[in-house]
Amino acid sequence: MKAAQINEYGTDVVVINRNVNTPEIASGKVLVKVHAAGVNPFDWKIREGYVPSVNKFSFPITLGGDFAGTVMDVGQGVTLYRTGDYVYGSGLILSGGSGAFAEFVLAEEKLTALKPEKASYLEAAALPLTGVSAWDVLFDKMKLQKGQKILIHGGSGGIGSMAIQMAKYLGAHVATTARKDKSEYLKALGADEIIDYKDEVFEEKLKDFDAVFDTVGEDTYKRSFKVLKKGGIIVSMLEQPDQELMDKYQVNALGQSTKINSHQLKKLAELFDSGVVTVTIDRVFPLEETGQALEYQRSGSVKGKVVIEIA
């Protein structure tokens, strides 16, 4: 089979190997013919060696996590799926998978779910990491309620765009930071306030917010404490809780490390099929252009998601 792999860490290092062995079925896992794979920032971070836990794997390493496809075989103990089922989920090597940027992926049964019925393969492949991240933060960690106010940083990105839609579904007032040229897109998603981070200082315009969802990190994270009311909460995809700032502003802070599971994927599929959330696909690349897809994702100008179409 064909797969997008790396033999070393760096930027221009992705190669398309055409004689990779198809993964062998294993207990508790499903073998899936991949039709589409979603691209996340985590993928180029692995490519460039920023994820130390990947070092335990030997080269070549097949990249990619999010996928959508058709079940070709099931391992011993698998009860949720059978051959021919349409599924989506994560095949990341760090999660026991074989890598999703390939014609076939081996994935844990517990990290997959039936694909949303109304989603195309491209749409389904764009959902797992971003959708589950937003779900876990808003529903489980923040327990966001109707009438509360939330600031979502990076609203036009994959996670941000999901979070805006879910927050509106929960009845919250949503403010978001993004580039000015993304305003119409963000309004369509449901954002009530849009702060142009290049020309406006968000902490001077917003106050007494119940929650902040940070997908940007660094200085943006630290400044975000100023917009929270006492007892509020900030959850960051990139930063660990800052105890000094927590004490100063009397708020709660959490770091988010998303662990995809079947339960949340099922809930996400329900939200998609009921029309609560949609996914915007910015660009689609063929498997042969995986390197270019990672560079485009890395550019930071993506509106929604980048997807690789495989079959």
mmCIF file with all atom_site columns, C-alpha atoms in Angstrom, residues 23-105:
data_model
loop_
_atom_site.group_PDB
_atom_site.id
_atom_site.type_symbol
_atom_site.label_atom_id
_atom_site.label_alt_id
_atom_site.label_comp_id
_atom_site.label_asym_id
_atom_site.label_entity_id
_atom_site.label_seq_id
_atom_site.pdbx_PDB_ins_code
_atom_site.Cartn_x
_atom_site.Cartn_y
_atom_site.Cartn_z
_atom_site.occupancy
_atom_site.B_iso_or_equiv
_atom_site.pdbx_formal_charge
_atom_site.auth_seq_id
_atom_site.auth_comp_id
_atom_site.auth_asym_id
_atom_site.auth_atom_id
_atom_site.pdbx_PDB_model_num
ATOM 1  C CA . PRO A 1 23  ? -1.063  -3.597  8.669  1.00 0.00 ? 23  PRO A CA 1
ATOM 2  C CA . GLU A 1 24  ? -1.929  -7.028  10.016 1.00 0.00 ? 24  GLU A CA 1
ATOM 3  C CA . ILE A 1 25  ? -5.128  -7.316  11.978 1.00 0.00 ? 25  ILE A CA 1
ATOM 4  C CA . ALA A 1 26  ? -4.691  -7.552  15.755 1.00 0.00 ? 26  ALA A CA 1
ATOM 5  C CA . SER A 1 27  ? -6.853  -8.194  18.796 1.00 0.00 ? 27  SER A CA 1
ATOM 6  C CA . GLY A 1 28  ? -9.120  -5.274  19.711 1.00 0.00 ? 28  GLY A CA 1
ATOM 7  C CA . LYS A 1 29  ? -8.391  -3.439  16.481 1.00 0.00 ? 29  LYS A CA 1
ATOM 8  C CA . VAL A 1 30  ? -10.034 -2.782  13.128 1.00 0.00 ? 30  VAL A CA 1
ATOM 9  C CA . LEU A 1 31  ? -8.407  -2.602  9.711  1.00 0.00 ? 31  LEU A CA 1
ATOM 10 C CA . VAL A 1 32  ? -9.894  0.264   7.705  1.00 0.00 ? 32  VAL A CA 1
ATOM 11 C CA . LYS A 1 33  ? -9.552  1.227   4.062  1.00 0.00 ? 33  LYS A CA 1
ATOM 12 C CA . VAL A 1 34  ? -8.930  4.967   4.373  1.00 0.00 ? 34  VAL A CA 1
ATOM 13 C CA . HIS A 1 35  ? -10.963 7.265   2.121  1.00 0.00 ? 35  HIS A CA 1
ATOM 14 C CA . ALA A 1 36  ? -9.909  10.530  3.745  1.00 0.00 ? 36  ALA A CA 1
ATOM 15 C CA . ALA A 1 37  ? -7.619  11.705  6.544  1.00 0.00 ? 37  ALA A CA 1
ATOM 16 C CA . GLY A 1 38  ? -7.770  14.956  8.507  1.00 0.00 ? 38  GLY A CA 1
ATOM 17 C CA . VAL A 1 39  ? -4.669  17.108  9.016  1.00 0.00 ? 39  VAL A CA 1
ATOM 18 C CA . ASN A 1 40  ? -3.966  18.591  12.445 1.00 0.00 ? 40  ASN A CA 1
ATOM 19 C CA . PRO A 1 41  ? -1.135  20.776  13.812 1.00 0.00 ? 41  PRO A CA 1
ATOM 20 C CA . PHE A 1 42  ? -0.031  17.733  15.822 1.00 0.00 ? 42  PHE A CA 1
ATOM 21 C CA . ASP A 1 43  ? 0.918   16.020  12.558 1.00 0.00 ? 43  ASP A CA 1
ATOM 22 C CA . TRP A 1 44  ? 3.524   18.581  11.502 1.00 0.00 ? 44  TRP A CA 1
ATOM 23 C CA . LYS A 1 45  ? 4.793   18.723  15.071 1.00 0.00 ? 45  LYS A CA 1
ATOM 24 C CA . ILE A 1 46  ? 5.488   14.986  14.880 1.00 0.00 ? 46  ILE A CA 1
ATOM 25 C CA . ARG A 1 47  ? 7.153   15.482  11.483 1.00 0.00 ? 47  ARG A CA 1
ATOM 26 C CA . GLU A 1 48  ? 9.496   18.093  12.927 1.00 0.00 ? 48  GLU A CA 1
ATOM 27 C CA . GLY A 1 49  ? 10.381  16.157  16.075 1.00 0.00 ? 49  GLY A CA 1
ATOM 28 C CA . TYR A 1 50  ? 8.493   18.274  18.609 1.00 0.00 ? 50  TYR A CA 1
ATOM 29 C CA . VAL A 1 51  ? 6.740   15.267  20.179 1.00 0.00 ? 51  VAL A CA 1
ATOM 30 C CA . PRO A 1 52  ? 9.275   13.391  22.351 1.00 0.00 ? 52  PRO A CA 1
ATOM 31 C CA . SER A 1 53  ? 6.975   10.403  22.925 1.00 0.00 ? 53  SER A CA 1
ATOM 32 C CA . VAL A 1 54  ? 7.296   9.526   19.223 1.00 0.00 ? 54  VAL A CA 1
ATOM 33 C CA . ASN A 1 55  ? 10.994  8.802   19.707 1.00 0.00 ? 55  ASN A CA 1
ATOM 34 C CA . LYS A 1 56  ? 10.202  5.293   20.932 1.00 0.00 ? 56  LYS A CA 1
ATOM 35 C CA . PHE A 1 57  ? 9.097   4.397   17.394 1.00 0.00 ? 57  PHE A CA 1
ATOM 36 C CA . SER A 1 58  ? 11.639  3.469   14.747 1.00 0.00 ? 58  SER A CA 1
ATOM 37 C CA . PHE A 1 59  ? 11.683  4.974   11.267 1.00 0.00 ? 59  PHE A CA 1
ATOM 38 C CA . PRO A 1 60  ? 9.960   4.945   8.894  1.00 0.00 ? 60  PRO A CA 1
ATOM 39 C CA . ILE A 1 61  ? 6.963   6.446   10.714 1.00 0.00 ? 61  ILE A CA 1
ATOM 40 C CA . THR A 1 62  ? 3.577   6.747   9.042  1.00 0.00 ? 62  THR A CA 1
ATOM 41 C CA . LEU A 1 63  ? 1.992   10.094  9.887  1.00 0.00 ? 63  LEU A CA 1
ATOM 42 C CA . GLY A 1 64  ? -1.639  10.985  10.508 1.00 0.00 ? 64  GLY A CA 1
ATOM 43 C CA . GLY A 1 65  ? -4.350  10.394  13.077 1.00 0.00 ? 65  GLY A CA 1
ATOM 44 C CA . ASP A 1 66  ? -7.878  11.360  11.992 1.00 0.00 ? 66  ASP A CA 1
ATOM 45 C CA . PHE A 1 67  ? -9.467  9.138   9.340  1.00 0.00 ? 67  PHE A CA 1
ATOM 46 C CA . ALA A 1 68  ? -12.737 8.048   7.759  1.00 0.00 ? 68  ALA A CA 1
ATOM 47 C CA . GLY A 1 69  ? -13.164 4.856   5.793  1.00 0.00 ? 69  GLY A CA 1
ATOM 48 C CA . THR A 1 70  ? -14.578 1.348   5.436  1.00 0.00 ? 70  THR A CA 1
ATOM 49 C CA . VAL A 1 71  ? -13.890 -1.562  7.784  1.00 0.00 ? 71  VAL A CA 1
ATOM 50 C CA . MET A 1 72  ? -12.060 -4.350  5.951  1.00 0.00 ? 72  MET A CA 1
ATOM 51 C CA . ASP A 1 73  ? -11.369 -6.700  8.877  1.00 0.00 ? 73  ASP A CA 1
ATOM 52 C CA . VAL A 1 74  ? -11.885 -6.881  12.637 1.00 0.00 ? 74  VAL A CA 1
ATOM 53 C CA . GLY A 1 75  ? -9.642  -8.370  15.287 1.00 0.00 ? 75  GLY A CA 1
ATOM 54 C CA . GLN A 1 76  ? -10.462 -10.815 18.050 1.00 0.00 ? 76  GLN A CA 1
ATOM 55 C CA . GLY A 1 77  ? -12.718 -9.280  20.688 1.00 0.00 ? 77  GLY A CA 1
ATOM 56 C CA . VAL A 1 78  ? -14.079 -6.531  18.445 1.00 0.00 ? 78  VAL A CA 1
ATOM 57 C CA . THR A 1 79  ? -17.864 -6.391  18.852 1.00 0.00 ? 79  THR A CA 1
ATOM 58 C CA . LEU A 1 80  ? -18.895 -2.912  17.704 1.00 0.00 ? 80  LEU A CA 1
ATOM 59 C CA . TYR A 1 81  ? -18.078 -3.225  14.004 1.00 0.00 ? 81  TYR A CA 1
ATOM 60 C CA . ARG A 1 82  ? -18.091 -5.651  11.138 1.00 0.00 ? 82  ARG A CA 1
ATOM 61 C CA . THR A 1 83  ? -16.680 -5.708  7.644  1.00 0.00 ? 83  THR A CA 1
ATOM 62 C CA . GLY A 1 84  ? -18.274 -3.038  5.453  1.00 0.00 ? 84  GLY A CA 1
ATOM 63 C CA . ASP A 1 85  ? -19.128 -0.583  8.228  1.00 0.00 ? 85  ASP A CA 1
ATOM 64 C CA . TYR A 1 86  ? -18.337 3.093   7.591  1.00 0.00 ? 86  TYR A CA 1
ATOM 65 C CA . VAL A 1 87  ? -16.287 4.416   10.488 1.00 0.00 ? 87  VAL A CA 1
ATOM 66 C CA . TYR A 1 88  ? -14.196 7.357   11.608 1.00 0.00 ? 88  TYR A CA 1
ATOM 67 C CA . GLY A 1 89  ? -11.734 7.931   14.412 1.00 0.00 ? 89  GLY A CA 1
ATOM 68 C CA . SER A 1 90  ? -8.022  8.022   15.223 1.00 0.00 ? 90  SER A CA 1
ATOM 69 C CA . GLY A 1 91  ? -5.246  5.788   13.917 1.00 0.00 ? 91  GLY A CA 1
ATOM 70 C CA . LEU A 1 92  ? -2.393  7.821   15.405 1.00 0.00 ? 92  LEU A CA 1
ATOM 71 C CA . ILE A 1 93  ? 0.698   5.734   16.170 1.00 0.00 ? 93  ILE A CA 1
ATOM 72 C CA . LEU A 1 94  ? 0.787   7.149   19.693 1.00 0.00 ? 94  LEU A CA 1
ATOM 73 C CA . SER A 1 95  ? -2.703  5.731   20.247 1.00 0.00 ? 95  SER A CA 1
ATOM 74 C CA . GLY A 1 96  ? -1.952  2.209   19.086 1.00 0.00 ? 96  GLY A CA 1
ATOM 75 C CA . GLY A 1 97  ? -2.717  2.856   15.423 1.00 0.00 ? 97  GLY A CA 1
ATOM 76 C CA . SER A 1 98  ? -0.580  2.459   12.326 1.00 0.00 ? 98  SER A CA 1
ATOM 77 C CA . GLY A 1 99  ? -0.892  6.032   10.965 1.00 0.00 ? 99  GLY A CA 1
ATOM 78 C CA . ALA A 1 100 ? -3.803  7.440   8.958  1.00 0.00 ? 100 ALA A CA 1
ATOM 79 C CA . PHE A 1 101 ? -1.952  8.982   6.008  1.00 0.00 ? 101 PHE A CA 1
ATOM 80 C CA . ALA A 1 102 ? -2.075  5.673   4.182  1.00 0.00 ? 102 ALA A CA 1
ATOM 81 C CA . GLU A 1 103 ? -4.374  3.548   2.058  1.00 0.00 ? 103 GLU A CA 1
ATOM 82 C CA . PHE A 1 104 ? -5.117  1.333   5.075  1.00 0.00 ? 104 PHE A CA 1
ATOM 83 C CA . VAL A 1 105 ? -4.983  2.057   8.803  1.00 0.00 ? 105 VAL A CA 1
#
